[in-house]
Short mmCIF file of C-alpha atoms and ligand atoms in Angstrom, two decimals:
data_model
loop_
_atom_site.label_atom_id
_atom_site.label_comp_id
_atom_site.label_asym_id
_atom_site.label_seq_id
_atom_site.Cartn_x
_atom_site.Cartn_y
_atom_site.Cartn_z
CA MET A 1235 41.08 -32.68 -1.20
CA TYR A 1236 37.83 -30.78 -0.68
CA ASN A 1237 36.42 -29.63 -3.91
CA VAL A 1238 32.83 -28.36 -4.09
CA MET A 1239 33.06 -28.74 -7.91
CA SER A 1240 34.27 -32.40 -8.12
CA PRO A 1241 31.95 -35.05 -9.37
CA LYS A 1242 33.58 -37.47 -6.75
CA ALA A 1243 31.70 -37.97 -3.42
CA GLU A 1244 34.63 -38.15 -1.44
CA GLU A 1245 36.00 -34.77 -2.70
CA PHE A 1246 32.76 -32.76 -2.35
CA ILE A 1247 31.79 -34.35 0.91
CA ASN A 1248 35.22 -34.49 2.31
CA HIS A 1249 36.01 -36.04 5.53
CA GLU A 1250 39.07 -33.86 6.69
CA GLU A 1251 37.09 -30.77 5.76
CA ILE A 1252 34.22 -31.78 7.92
CA LEU A 1253 36.48 -32.65 10.69
CA ASP A 1254 38.28 -29.12 10.38
CA CYS A 1255 34.81 -27.49 10.37
CA LEU A 1256 33.48 -29.30 13.39
CA GLU A 1257 36.77 -28.34 15.21
CA TYR A 1258 36.37 -24.96 14.08
CA ALA A 1259 32.78 -24.60 15.49
CA ARG A 1260 33.84 -26.40 18.65
CA GLN A 1261 36.40 -23.55 19.23
CA ASN A 1262 34.26 -20.82 18.34
CA LYS A 1263 30.96 -21.75 20.11
CA THR A 1264 31.28 -18.91 22.54
CA ASN A 1265 33.02 -16.38 20.08
CA ARG A 1266 30.54 -13.57 20.38
CA GLU A 1267 32.19 -11.51 17.61
CA LEU A 1268 32.39 -14.20 15.02
CA ILE A 1269 28.80 -15.32 15.70
CA ASP A 1270 27.55 -11.72 15.40
CA ARG A 1271 29.54 -11.46 11.98
CA ILE A 1272 27.75 -14.73 10.76
CA LEU A 1273 24.33 -13.58 11.99
CA GLU A 1274 24.88 -10.17 10.13
CA LYS A 1275 25.72 -12.18 6.95
CA ALA A 1276 22.77 -14.42 7.49
CA ARG A 1277 20.32 -11.36 7.75
CA GLU A 1278 21.11 -10.63 4.13
CA ARG A 1279 19.17 -13.80 3.46
CA LYS A 1280 21.60 -15.23 0.92
CA GLY A 1281 22.42 -18.21 3.15
CA LEU A 1282 25.82 -19.14 4.91
CA SER A 1283 28.57 -21.73 4.35
CA HIS A 1284 28.63 -25.12 5.86
CA LYS A 1285 31.33 -23.78 8.22
CA GLU A 1286 29.47 -20.60 9.23
CA ALA A 1287 26.07 -22.63 9.77
CA MET A 1288 27.98 -25.09 11.96
CA VAL A 1289 29.19 -22.46 14.24
CA LEU A 1290 25.62 -21.32 14.69
CA LEU A 1291 24.59 -24.77 15.49
CA ASP A 1292 27.14 -25.11 18.19
CA CYS A 1293 26.62 -21.76 19.44
CA GLU A 1294 26.36 -21.72 23.27
CA LEU A 1295 25.51 -17.98 24.01
CA GLU A 1296 21.94 -18.07 25.01
CA ASP A 1297 21.13 -14.52 23.66
CA LYS A 1298 22.65 -15.40 20.25
CA ASN A 1299 20.65 -18.62 20.25
CA GLN A 1300 17.55 -16.63 20.65
CA GLU A 1301 18.75 -14.42 17.68
CA ILE A 1302 19.22 -17.53 15.61
CA TYR A 1303 15.69 -18.85 16.18
CA ALA A 1304 14.20 -15.42 15.81
CA LEU A 1305 16.07 -15.00 12.28
CA ALA A 1306 14.94 -18.60 11.09
CA GLU A 1307 11.36 -17.59 11.95
CA GLN A 1308 11.69 -14.31 9.89
CA ILE A 1309 13.34 -16.00 6.98
CA LYS A 1310 10.68 -18.76 7.04
CA LYS A 1311 7.99 -16.00 6.94
CA ASP A 1312 9.66 -13.88 4.24
CA PHE A 1313 10.45 -16.84 1.79
CA TYR A 1314 7.24 -19.08 2.49
CA GLY A 1315 4.92 -16.79 4.40
CA ASN A 1316 2.46 -18.93 6.44
CA ARG A 1317 1.83 -21.49 3.72
CA ILE A 1318 2.61 -25.39 4.46
CA VAL A 1319 2.40 -27.77 1.50
CA MET A 1320 0.68 -31.12 2.29
CA PHE A 1321 1.59 -34.40 0.94
CA ALA A 1322 1.38 -38.17 1.75
CA PRO A 1323 3.67 -41.06 1.16
CA LEU A 1324 2.59 -44.19 -0.70
CA TYR A 1325 4.56 -47.37 -0.26
CA LEU A 1326 4.39 -49.51 -3.22
CA SER A 1327 6.54 -52.27 -2.29
CA ASN A 1328 8.78 -53.26 0.64
CA TYR A 1329 10.86 -55.91 -1.16
CA CYS A 1330 14.37 -55.03 -0.84
CA ILE A 1331 17.86 -56.54 -1.29
CA ASN A 1332 19.67 -54.00 0.90
CA GLY A 1333 21.03 -54.76 4.36
CA CYS A 1334 20.31 -51.34 5.90
CA GLU A 1335 20.72 -51.93 9.60
CA TYR A 1336 18.07 -49.47 10.80
CA CYS A 1337 15.20 -50.20 8.28
CA PRO A 1338 12.91 -53.19 8.78
CA TYR A 1339 12.64 -53.71 4.90
CA HIS A 1340 16.29 -55.09 5.26
CA ALA A 1341 16.65 -58.44 3.28
CA LYS A 1342 17.53 -60.56 6.45
CA ASN A 1343 14.07 -59.48 8.06
CA LYS A 1344 12.14 -62.72 7.63
CA HIS A 1345 9.13 -61.90 9.75
CA ILE A 1346 8.02 -58.48 8.19
CA ALA A 1347 5.09 -59.06 5.77
CA ARG A 1348 6.46 -58.46 2.29
CA LYS A 1349 4.10 -56.70 -0.07
CA LYS A 1350 3.92 -55.15 -3.41
CA LEU A 1351 0.95 -53.30 -4.74
CA THR A 1352 -0.54 -54.40 -7.96
CA GLN A 1353 -1.99 -51.69 -10.23
CA GLU A 1354 -5.50 -52.52 -9.09
CA GLU A 1355 -4.52 -52.09 -5.50
CA ILE A 1356 -2.76 -48.68 -6.45
CA VAL A 1357 -6.09 -47.62 -7.94
CA LYS A 1358 -7.74 -48.40 -4.50
CA GLU A 1359 -5.16 -46.59 -2.49
CA VAL A 1360 -5.07 -43.78 -4.85
CA THR A 1361 -8.61 -43.36 -4.74
CA ALA A 1362 -8.66 -43.31 -0.90
CA LEU A 1363 -5.82 -40.84 -0.90
CA GLN A 1364 -7.64 -38.55 -3.29
CA ASP A 1365 -10.95 -38.87 -1.11
CA MET A 1366 -8.76 -37.68 1.94
CA GLY A 1367 -7.99 -34.54 -0.11
CA HIS A 1368 -4.33 -35.33 -1.27
CA LYS A 1369 -2.93 -33.92 -4.38
CA ARG A 1370 0.66 -34.69 -3.98
CA LEU A 1371 2.39 -38.00 -3.25
CA ALA A 1372 5.93 -39.36 -2.39
CA LEU A 1373 6.20 -42.67 -3.74
CA GLU A 1374 8.37 -45.25 -1.72
CA ALA A 1375 9.82 -48.39 -2.44
CA GLY A 1376 12.52 -50.82 -1.45
CA GLU A 1377 15.24 -51.62 -3.73
CA ASP A 1378 14.82 -54.88 -5.59
CA PRO A 1379 15.42 -55.25 -9.33
CA VAL A 1380 13.23 -58.38 -9.66
CA HIS A 1381 10.28 -57.15 -7.59
CA ASN A 1382 10.52 -53.52 -8.14
CA PRO A 1383 12.31 -52.76 -11.50
CA ILE A 1384 12.10 -49.27 -12.94
CA GLU A 1385 9.37 -50.58 -15.26
CA TYR A 1386 7.27 -51.33 -12.19
CA ILE A 1387 7.79 -47.89 -10.70
CA LEU A 1388 6.90 -46.16 -14.00
CA GLU A 1389 3.85 -48.31 -14.55
CA CYS A 1390 2.73 -47.14 -10.99
CA ILE A 1391 3.36 -43.51 -11.84
CA HIS A 1392 1.41 -43.85 -15.00
CA THR A 1393 -1.43 -45.51 -13.13
CA ILE A 1394 -1.43 -42.82 -10.44
CA TYR A 1395 -1.57 -39.85 -12.92
CA GLY A 1396 -4.53 -41.57 -14.62
CA ILE A 1397 -6.87 -41.94 -11.64
CA GLN A 1398 -9.54 -39.42 -11.47
CA HIS A 1399 -12.08 -39.93 -8.71
CA LYS A 1400 -15.02 -37.35 -8.08
CA ASN A 1401 -13.09 -33.99 -8.20
CA GLY A 1402 -9.73 -35.87 -6.95
CA ALA A 1403 -6.58 -36.14 -8.96
CA ILE A 1404 -2.94 -36.65 -8.03
CA ARG A 1405 -1.20 -33.57 -9.62
CA ARG A 1406 2.37 -34.23 -8.45
CA VAL A 1407 4.23 -37.41 -7.93
CA ASN A 1408 7.60 -37.18 -6.10
CA VAL A 1409 9.68 -40.30 -5.98
CA ASN A 1410 11.91 -41.76 -3.24
CA ILE A 1411 13.61 -44.83 -4.53
CA ALA A 1412 17.07 -46.08 -4.42
CA ALA A 1413 19.98 -44.52 -6.27
CA THR A 1414 19.86 -45.38 -9.93
CA THR A 1415 21.54 -44.89 -13.33
CA VAL A 1416 21.18 -41.68 -15.48
CA GLU A 1417 19.15 -43.69 -17.90
CA GLU A 1418 16.60 -44.62 -15.34
CA TYR A 1419 16.58 -40.97 -13.99
CA ARG A 1420 15.64 -39.87 -17.39
CA MET A 1421 12.88 -42.51 -17.64
CA LEU A 1422 11.50 -41.11 -14.34
CA LYS A 1423 11.80 -37.51 -15.69
CA GLU A 1424 9.83 -38.65 -18.79
CA ALA A 1425 7.10 -40.19 -16.63
CA GLY A 1426 6.57 -36.71 -15.18
CA ILE A 1427 7.79 -36.89 -11.60
CA GLY A 1428 8.10 -33.87 -9.37
CA THR A 1429 11.13 -34.15 -7.05
CA TYR A 1430 13.55 -37.13 -6.98
CA ILE A 1431 14.23 -37.57 -3.12
CA LEU A 1432 16.97 -39.56 -1.73
CA PHE A 1433 18.36 -39.65 1.82
CA GLN A 1434 21.99 -40.01 2.39
CA GLU A 1435 21.11 -41.43 5.85
CA THR A 1436 24.80 -40.40 6.88
CA TYR A 1437 27.56 -38.62 5.13
CA HIS A 1438 30.20 -40.46 7.37
CA LYS A 1439 31.57 -42.97 4.74
CA GLU A 1440 32.93 -45.43 7.32
CA ASN A 1441 29.61 -45.41 9.23
CA TYR A 1442 27.60 -45.45 6.25
CA GLU A 1443 29.27 -48.77 5.02
CA LYS A 1444 28.81 -50.34 8.37
CA LEU A 1445 25.16 -49.28 8.42
CA HIS A 1446 24.67 -50.66 4.92
CA PRO A 1447 26.84 -53.91 5.07
CA THR A 1448 25.25 -55.68 1.94
CA GLY A 1449 23.47 -54.79 -1.13
CA PRO A 1450 23.89 -52.11 -3.79
CA LYS A 1451 23.25 -49.51 -1.21
CA HIS A 1452 26.75 -50.32 0.17
CA ASP A 1453 28.31 -48.39 -2.34
CA TYR A 1454 28.77 -44.77 -0.68
CA ALA A 1455 30.05 -43.14 -3.81
CA TYR A 1456 27.29 -44.27 -6.01
CA HIS A 1457 24.68 -43.38 -3.46
CA THR A 1458 26.20 -39.84 -2.72
CA GLU A 1459 26.62 -39.05 -6.43
CA ALA A 1460 22.87 -40.04 -7.21
CA HIS A 1461 21.67 -36.51 -7.14
CA ASP A 1462 24.24 -35.41 -9.93
CA ARG A 1463 23.13 -38.28 -12.03
CA ALA A 1464 19.45 -37.54 -11.52
CA MET A 1465 20.19 -34.01 -12.66
CA ASP A 1466 22.09 -35.31 -15.66
CA GLY A 1467 18.95 -37.48 -16.37
CA GLY A 1468 17.09 -34.10 -16.58
CA ILE A 1469 15.42 -34.13 -13.07
CA ASP A 1470 15.49 -30.31 -12.03
CA ASP A 1471 14.30 -30.80 -8.44
CA VAL A 1472 16.17 -33.02 -6.12
CA GLY A 1473 15.54 -33.66 -2.39
CA LEU A 1474 18.38 -34.30 0.32
CA GLY A 1475 18.04 -35.89 3.77
CA VAL A 1476 19.87 -37.55 6.44
CA LEU A 1477 18.36 -39.97 9.04
CA PHE A 1478 19.26 -38.42 12.27
CA GLY A 1479 20.10 -40.83 14.96
CA LEU A 1480 22.37 -42.93 12.90
CA ASN A 1481 25.59 -40.85 13.17
CA ASN A 1482 26.85 -37.69 14.81
CA TYR A 1483 24.43 -34.95 13.96
CA ARG A 1484 27.13 -32.17 13.71
CA TYR A 1485 29.01 -34.44 11.05
CA ASP A 1486 25.72 -34.88 9.20
CA PHE A 1487 24.56 -31.35 9.32
CA THR A 1488 27.79 -30.20 7.96
CA GLY A 1489 27.55 -32.94 5.18
CA ILE A 1490 24.19 -32.14 4.15
CA LEU A 1491 24.99 -28.45 3.64
CA MET A 1492 28.22 -29.44 1.70
CA HIS A 1493 25.95 -31.48 -0.59
CA ALA A 1494 23.69 -28.55 -1.07
CA GLU A 1495 26.68 -26.19 -1.95
CA HIS A 1496 28.02 -28.98 -4.44
CA LEU A 1497 24.60 -29.01 -6.27
CA GLU A 1498 24.41 -25.31 -6.36
CA ALA A 1499 28.09 -24.96 -7.62
CA TYR A 1500 28.32 -27.96 -9.81
CA LYS A 1501 24.85 -28.22 -11.05
CA GLY A 1502 23.69 -24.67 -10.99
CA VAL A 1503 20.80 -25.39 -8.64
CA GLY A 1504 20.78 -26.33 -5.05
CA PRO A 1505 18.38 -28.85 -3.68
CA HIS A 1506 14.65 -28.23 -3.83
CA THR A 1507 14.17 -29.81 -0.36
CA ILE A 1508 15.90 -31.07 2.59
CA SER A 1509 14.21 -33.68 4.75
CA VAL A 1510 15.05 -33.97 8.48
CA PRO A 1511 13.78 -37.63 9.52
CA ARG A 1512 14.65 -39.11 12.88
CA LEU A 1513 15.10 -42.77 13.44
CA ARG A 1514 11.85 -44.39 14.63
CA ARG A 1515 11.05 -47.75 16.17
CA ALA A 1516 10.01 -50.33 13.62
CA ASP A 1517 9.69 -54.07 13.26
CA ASP A 1518 13.06 -55.61 14.04
CA ILE A 1519 14.63 -52.19 14.73
CA GLU A 1520 14.90 -50.58 18.45
CA PRO A 1521 16.16 -47.02 17.83
CA ASP A 1522 17.93 -47.15 21.46
CA ALA A 1523 20.27 -49.64 19.84
CA PHE A 1524 21.79 -46.58 17.93
CA ASP A 1525 23.94 -44.30 20.04
CA ASP A 1526 23.48 -40.99 18.20
CA GLY A 1527 19.89 -40.00 18.87
CA ILE A 1528 19.04 -36.37 18.99
CA ASP A 1529 16.56 -34.72 21.57
CA ASP A 1530 13.98 -32.19 20.51
CA ASP A 1531 15.93 -29.13 21.39
CA THR A 1532 18.85 -30.17 19.16
CA PHE A 1533 16.28 -31.25 16.30
CA ALA A 1534 14.80 -27.58 16.60
CA LYS A 1535 18.18 -26.17 16.33
CA ILE A 1536 18.98 -28.06 13.47
CA VAL A 1537 15.88 -27.11 11.57
CA ALA A 1538 16.56 -23.36 12.44
CA CYS A 1539 20.21 -23.49 11.19
CA ILE A 1540 19.15 -25.36 7.99
CA ARG A 1541 16.71 -22.64 7.36
CA ILE A 1542 19.19 -19.83 7.88
CA ALA A 1543 21.81 -21.69 5.69
CA VAL A 1544 19.74 -22.49 2.63
CA PRO A 1545 16.76 -19.92 2.62
CA TYR A 1546 15.87 -21.08 -0.81
CA THR A 1547 15.44 -24.91 0.00
CA GLY A 1548 11.99 -26.14 1.17
CA MET A 1549 12.12 -28.29 4.43
CA ILE A 1550 10.10 -31.45 5.17
CA VAL A 1551 9.03 -33.08 8.18
CA SER A 1552 7.10 -36.17 8.27
CA THR A 1553 4.77 -38.01 10.77
CA ARG A 1554 7.64 -39.51 12.35
CA GLU A 1555 7.50 -36.47 14.59
CA SER A 1556 4.74 -36.01 17.14
CA GLN A 1557 2.29 -33.18 16.83
CA ALA A 1558 4.10 -31.33 19.55
CA CYS A 1559 7.42 -31.55 17.89
CA ARG A 1560 5.83 -30.60 14.50
CA GLU A 1561 4.47 -27.47 16.08
CA ARG A 1562 7.75 -26.31 17.45
CA VAL A 1563 9.63 -26.60 14.12
CA LEU A 1564 7.04 -25.45 11.71
CA HIS A 1565 7.62 -21.78 12.40
CA LEU A 1566 11.59 -22.44 12.41
CA GLY A 1567 11.53 -23.44 8.79
CA ILE A 1568 9.44 -26.31 7.74
CA SER A 1569 7.57 -25.66 4.49
CA GLN A 1570 6.12 -29.20 3.73
CA ILE A 1571 4.53 -31.72 5.99
CA SER A 1572 2.67 -35.20 5.42
CA GLY A 1573 -0.66 -35.75 6.95
CA GLY A 1574 -2.81 -38.71 7.43
CA SER A 1575 0.01 -41.00 6.50
CA ARG A 1576 0.40 -44.79 6.36
CA THR A 1577 3.92 -46.21 6.23
CA SER A 1578 2.67 -49.74 5.36
CA VAL A 1579 2.26 -51.16 1.84
CA GLY A 1580 -1.11 -50.41 1.39
CA GLY A 1581 -3.23 -49.19 4.19
CA TYR A 1582 -5.10 -46.19 3.01
CA ALA A 1583 -8.06 -48.19 1.34
CA GLU A 1584 -8.37 -50.42 4.29
CA PRO A 1585 -6.41 -50.68 7.43
CA GLU A 1586 -3.75 -53.31 7.35
CA PRO A 1587 -4.39 -56.46 9.61
CA GLU A 1588 -2.31 -56.53 12.71
CA GLU A 1589 -0.83 -59.89 11.93
CA GLU A 1590 0.37 -58.55 8.53
CA ASN A 1591 2.61 -55.61 9.54
CA SER A 1592 4.50 -54.11 6.52
CA ALA A 1593 5.20 -50.82 7.93
CA GLN A 1594 8.59 -49.01 7.60
CA PHE A 1595 8.38 -47.23 10.99
CA ASP A 1596 6.03 -46.03 13.78
CA VAL A 1597 4.19 -43.05 13.02
CA SER A 1598 3.97 -40.63 15.89
CA ASP A 1599 1.36 -38.21 14.43
CA ASN A 1600 -1.67 -40.38 13.76
CA ARG A 1601 -4.10 -37.64 13.13
CA SER A 1602 -6.26 -37.74 9.99
CA LEU A 1603 -5.55 -35.09 7.16
CA ASP A 1604 -8.70 -33.12 8.10
CA GLU A 1605 -7.30 -33.05 11.78
CA VAL A 1606 -3.90 -31.85 10.45
CA VAL A 1607 -5.47 -29.22 8.11
CA LYS A 1608 -7.60 -27.75 10.87
CA TRP A 1609 -4.59 -27.76 13.44
CA LEU A 1610 -2.48 -25.87 10.92
CA MET A 1611 -5.08 -23.27 10.44
CA ASP A 1612 -5.83 -22.79 14.01
CA LEU A 1613 -2.08 -22.08 14.28
CA GLY A 1614 -2.49 -19.42 11.55
CA TYR A 1615 -0.91 -21.53 8.78
CA VAL A 1616 -2.42 -21.81 5.26
CA PRO A 1617 -2.29 -25.53 4.36
CA SER A 1618 -1.70 -25.75 0.59
CA PHE A 1619 -2.28 -28.45 -1.83
CA CYS A 1620 -0.64 -26.52 -4.73
CA THR A 1621 1.25 -28.20 -7.42
CA ALA A 1622 1.27 -25.24 -9.79
CA CYS A 1623 4.94 -24.58 -10.04
CA TYR A 1624 5.87 -28.02 -11.47
CA ARG A 1625 2.83 -28.12 -13.62
CA GLU A 1626 3.87 -24.71 -15.07
CA GLY A 1627 7.38 -25.83 -15.74
CA ARG A 1628 8.67 -23.69 -12.89
CA THR A 1629 11.27 -26.40 -11.65
CA GLY A 1630 14.89 -26.08 -10.70
CA ASP A 1631 16.46 -22.66 -11.30
CA ARG A 1632 13.05 -21.13 -12.65
CA PHE A 1633 11.46 -22.01 -9.29
CA MET A 1634 14.22 -20.33 -7.43
CA THR A 1635 13.91 -17.36 -9.61
CA LEU A 1636 10.23 -17.10 -8.59
CA LEU A 1637 11.39 -17.31 -4.92
CA LYS A 1638 13.96 -14.62 -5.23
CA SER A 1639 11.76 -12.30 -7.30
CA GLY A 1640 9.42 -11.49 -4.25
CA GLN A 1641 6.27 -12.49 -6.36
CA ILE A 1642 5.43 -15.26 -4.17
CA VAL A 1643 2.44 -13.42 -2.55
CA ASN A 1644 0.94 -12.89 -5.92
CA CYS A 1645 1.56 -16.33 -7.22
CA CYS A 1646 2.22 -19.08 -4.36
CA HIS A 1647 -0.44 -17.29 -1.90
CA PRO A 1648 -3.31 -17.37 -4.46
CA ASN A 1649 -2.43 -20.81 -5.45
CA ALA A 1650 -2.38 -21.89 -1.85
CA LEU A 1651 -5.68 -20.29 -1.09
CA MET A 1652 -7.39 -21.73 -4.25
CA THR A 1653 -6.19 -25.24 -3.49
CA LEU A 1654 -7.26 -24.99 0.08
CA LYS A 1655 -10.73 -23.82 -1.07
CA GLU A 1656 -10.99 -27.08 -3.28
CA TYR A 1657 -9.99 -29.10 -0.24
CA LEU A 1658 -12.71 -27.23 2.01
CA GLU A 1659 -15.39 -27.84 -0.59
CA ASP A 1660 -14.81 -31.40 -1.46
CA TYR A 1661 -13.25 -33.08 1.57
CA ALA A 1662 -13.19 -31.11 4.84
CA SER A 1663 -15.44 -31.66 7.88
CA GLY A 1664 -18.07 -28.84 8.72
CA GLU A 1665 -15.88 -27.36 11.38
CA THR A 1666 -12.81 -27.25 9.26
CA LYS A 1667 -14.50 -25.90 6.35
CA ALA A 1668 -15.83 -22.84 8.73
CA VAL A 1669 -12.42 -22.35 9.83
CA GLY A 1670 -10.74 -22.48 6.40
CA ASP A 1671 -13.49 -19.97 4.66
CA ALA A 1672 -12.85 -17.54 7.18
CA LEU A 1673 -9.04 -17.91 6.87
CA ILE A 1674 -9.15 -17.61 3.08
CA GLN A 1675 -11.15 -14.22 3.56
CA LYS A 1676 -8.40 -12.83 5.73
CA GLU A 1677 -5.49 -14.10 3.72
CA LEU A 1678 -6.84 -12.58 0.46
CA GLU A 1679 -5.54 -9.25 1.94
CA VAL A 1680 -1.91 -10.69 1.70
CA ILE A 1681 -2.26 -10.46 -2.20
CA THR A 1682 -0.65 -7.03 -3.04
CA ASN A 1683 -1.43 -7.07 -6.85
CA PRO A 1684 -5.11 -5.82 -7.25
CA VAL A 1685 -5.48 -7.56 -10.69
CA VAL A 1686 -4.35 -11.02 -9.45
CA LYS A 1687 -6.52 -10.42 -5.98
CA GLU A 1688 -9.59 -9.82 -8.30
CA LYS A 1689 -8.82 -12.89 -10.34
CA VAL A 1690 -8.54 -15.05 -7.28
CA VAL A 1691 -11.94 -13.78 -5.98
CA ASP A 1692 -13.36 -14.73 -9.26
CA TYR A 1693 -11.75 -18.15 -9.21
CA LEU A 1694 -13.00 -18.91 -5.70
CA THR A 1695 -16.51 -18.25 -6.75
CA HIS A 1696 -16.00 -20.67 -9.70
CA ILE A 1697 -14.47 -23.39 -7.29
CA ARG A 1698 -17.57 -22.71 -5.01
CA GLU A 1699 -19.78 -23.45 -8.11
CA GLY A 1700 -17.85 -26.70 -8.66
CA LYS A 1701 -15.01 -25.89 -11.14
CA ARG A 1702 -11.56 -27.02 -10.33
CA ASP A 1703 -7.81 -26.81 -11.00
CA PHE A 1704 -7.20 -22.95 -11.24
CA ARG A 1705 -3.58 -21.68 -10.92
CA PHE A 1706 -1.17 -18.93 -11.62
N1 SAM B 2680 14.68 -47.80 -0.54
C1 SAM B 2680 15.00 -46.54 -0.94
C2 SAM B 2680 16.27 -45.98 -0.56
O1 SAM B 2680 17.07 -46.91 0.01
O2 SAM B 2680 16.77 -44.71 -0.49
C3 SAM B 2680 13.85 -45.64 -0.52
C4 SAM B 2680 13.80 -45.06 0.93
S1 SAM B 2680 13.01 -45.57 2.32
C5 SAM B 2680 11.46 -46.31 1.47
C6 SAM B 2680 12.65 -44.12 2.91
C7 SAM B 2680 13.45 -43.54 4.00
O3 SAM B 2680 12.99 -44.09 5.24
C8 SAM B 2680 14.91 -44.17 4.05
O4 SAM B 2680 15.78 -43.22 3.09
C9 SAM B 2680 15.31 -43.88 5.50
O5 SAM B 2680 16.06 -42.63 5.84
C10 SAM B 2680 13.84 -43.92 6.27
N2 SAM B 2680 13.92 -44.92 7.23
C11 SAM B 2680 14.33 -46.38 7.11
N3 SAM B 2680 14.18 -46.86 8.25
C12 SAM B 2680 13.62 -46.00 9.25
C13 SAM B 2680 13.23 -46.05 10.68
N4 SAM B 2680 13.43 -47.18 11.35
N5 SAM B 2680 12.82 -44.88 11.10
C14 SAM B 2680 12.69 -43.87 10.48
N6 SAM B 2680 13.09 -43.60 9.18
C15 SAM B 2680 13.47 -44.80 8.48
#
């Protein structure tokens, strides 16, 4: 039985409920009256149920689809303005005991180079990341209790927060490691992590089990209930994701929204972020071997419908996507992107030798962080290196309260401008700096509170003079 409040994976992600929902959406894909009613509800900006969102995803009326895209764009602007938060992944280790069919780190892959960063190597990698201008990292690791126990992850986090090179600092470390126990989540919380991110890969239990034939990740319930345990361990911000291409996208779209509804209902706070990765070619992995790949149009529609369904949830797109594809989905709902990423274990300090490939997947967007920052500004976005909410304790429901208060323009916007200014001063090329300084002048006008505005102008002067780390 479907039960959003149940702690059991198979009840809050209920197979029959998903099938009913998919059939309902299929039958109503040209039901103008119903689609209009759903759009009207969506305009209240309080979100939609998985069933309503699925009808929009299936909608085949061209004029209504245009309305869906326009509404997603408007909600994106209203909630997130034109700010895009920047981050980079850091792969700590690719040792893994799981058998994930789509991931080159699977235990049976004997030709991928296995690597695990030492603390000295982490210092080098993080120094290189700081020198690019990054302030926010997503740590990635395979699952291996011998090579990558929790103590290793904790030591890495401790090392990373302690590295201070010139004006650089990593101010927020998010973590994407395998599902674990409440006790270990508590340790991660105590180590000061930001978001705990775990992708479900697919919500379809039978396919999930086939795609994860061996290793601890095979346990569907343990994996699906991990975010609940993370919250029980005190982690306020959790991130969801499915790997599009592994399973029918309609099924997983419904599943991820049911998961978001469950977190909101059962834990009182919805997911902090939703990621939308698509399967990529990798060592030992050919995406064409999987039948459920989605084209760019479907991908864009998914982003737009998620944006409408969960307006308060950030959305992440990585360098798995090309520049063109990223450009298309940015205005439909994406609020965070990575830039200058390496998906190998190491590779920021020095490029990885070709004969030693340890990468998790091929990157589509190979531009440097500076190029990505300039590109965003040319498109009218404000790249933000802000980490203030987490550092001010505005996590979980407190972050949601800020979002709902309408005070973003007097808090997030100033923080974005000040962290962009730091980036321009310390790391940008001359051309990027010129574009950025002009943009900051223009964007100051968005701040409505005159006291805040005056303070920001003052702080910007201090930043120009060499002081760092101002925030609201
Ligand atoms: N080992 C952890 C786990 O099992 O959740 C950490 C996650 S892994 C380092 C990060 C994510 O990369 C996976 O959750 C998966 O969705 C994604 N991934 C794996 N293989 C991929 C591929 N070939 N193309 C694109 N993304 C992939």
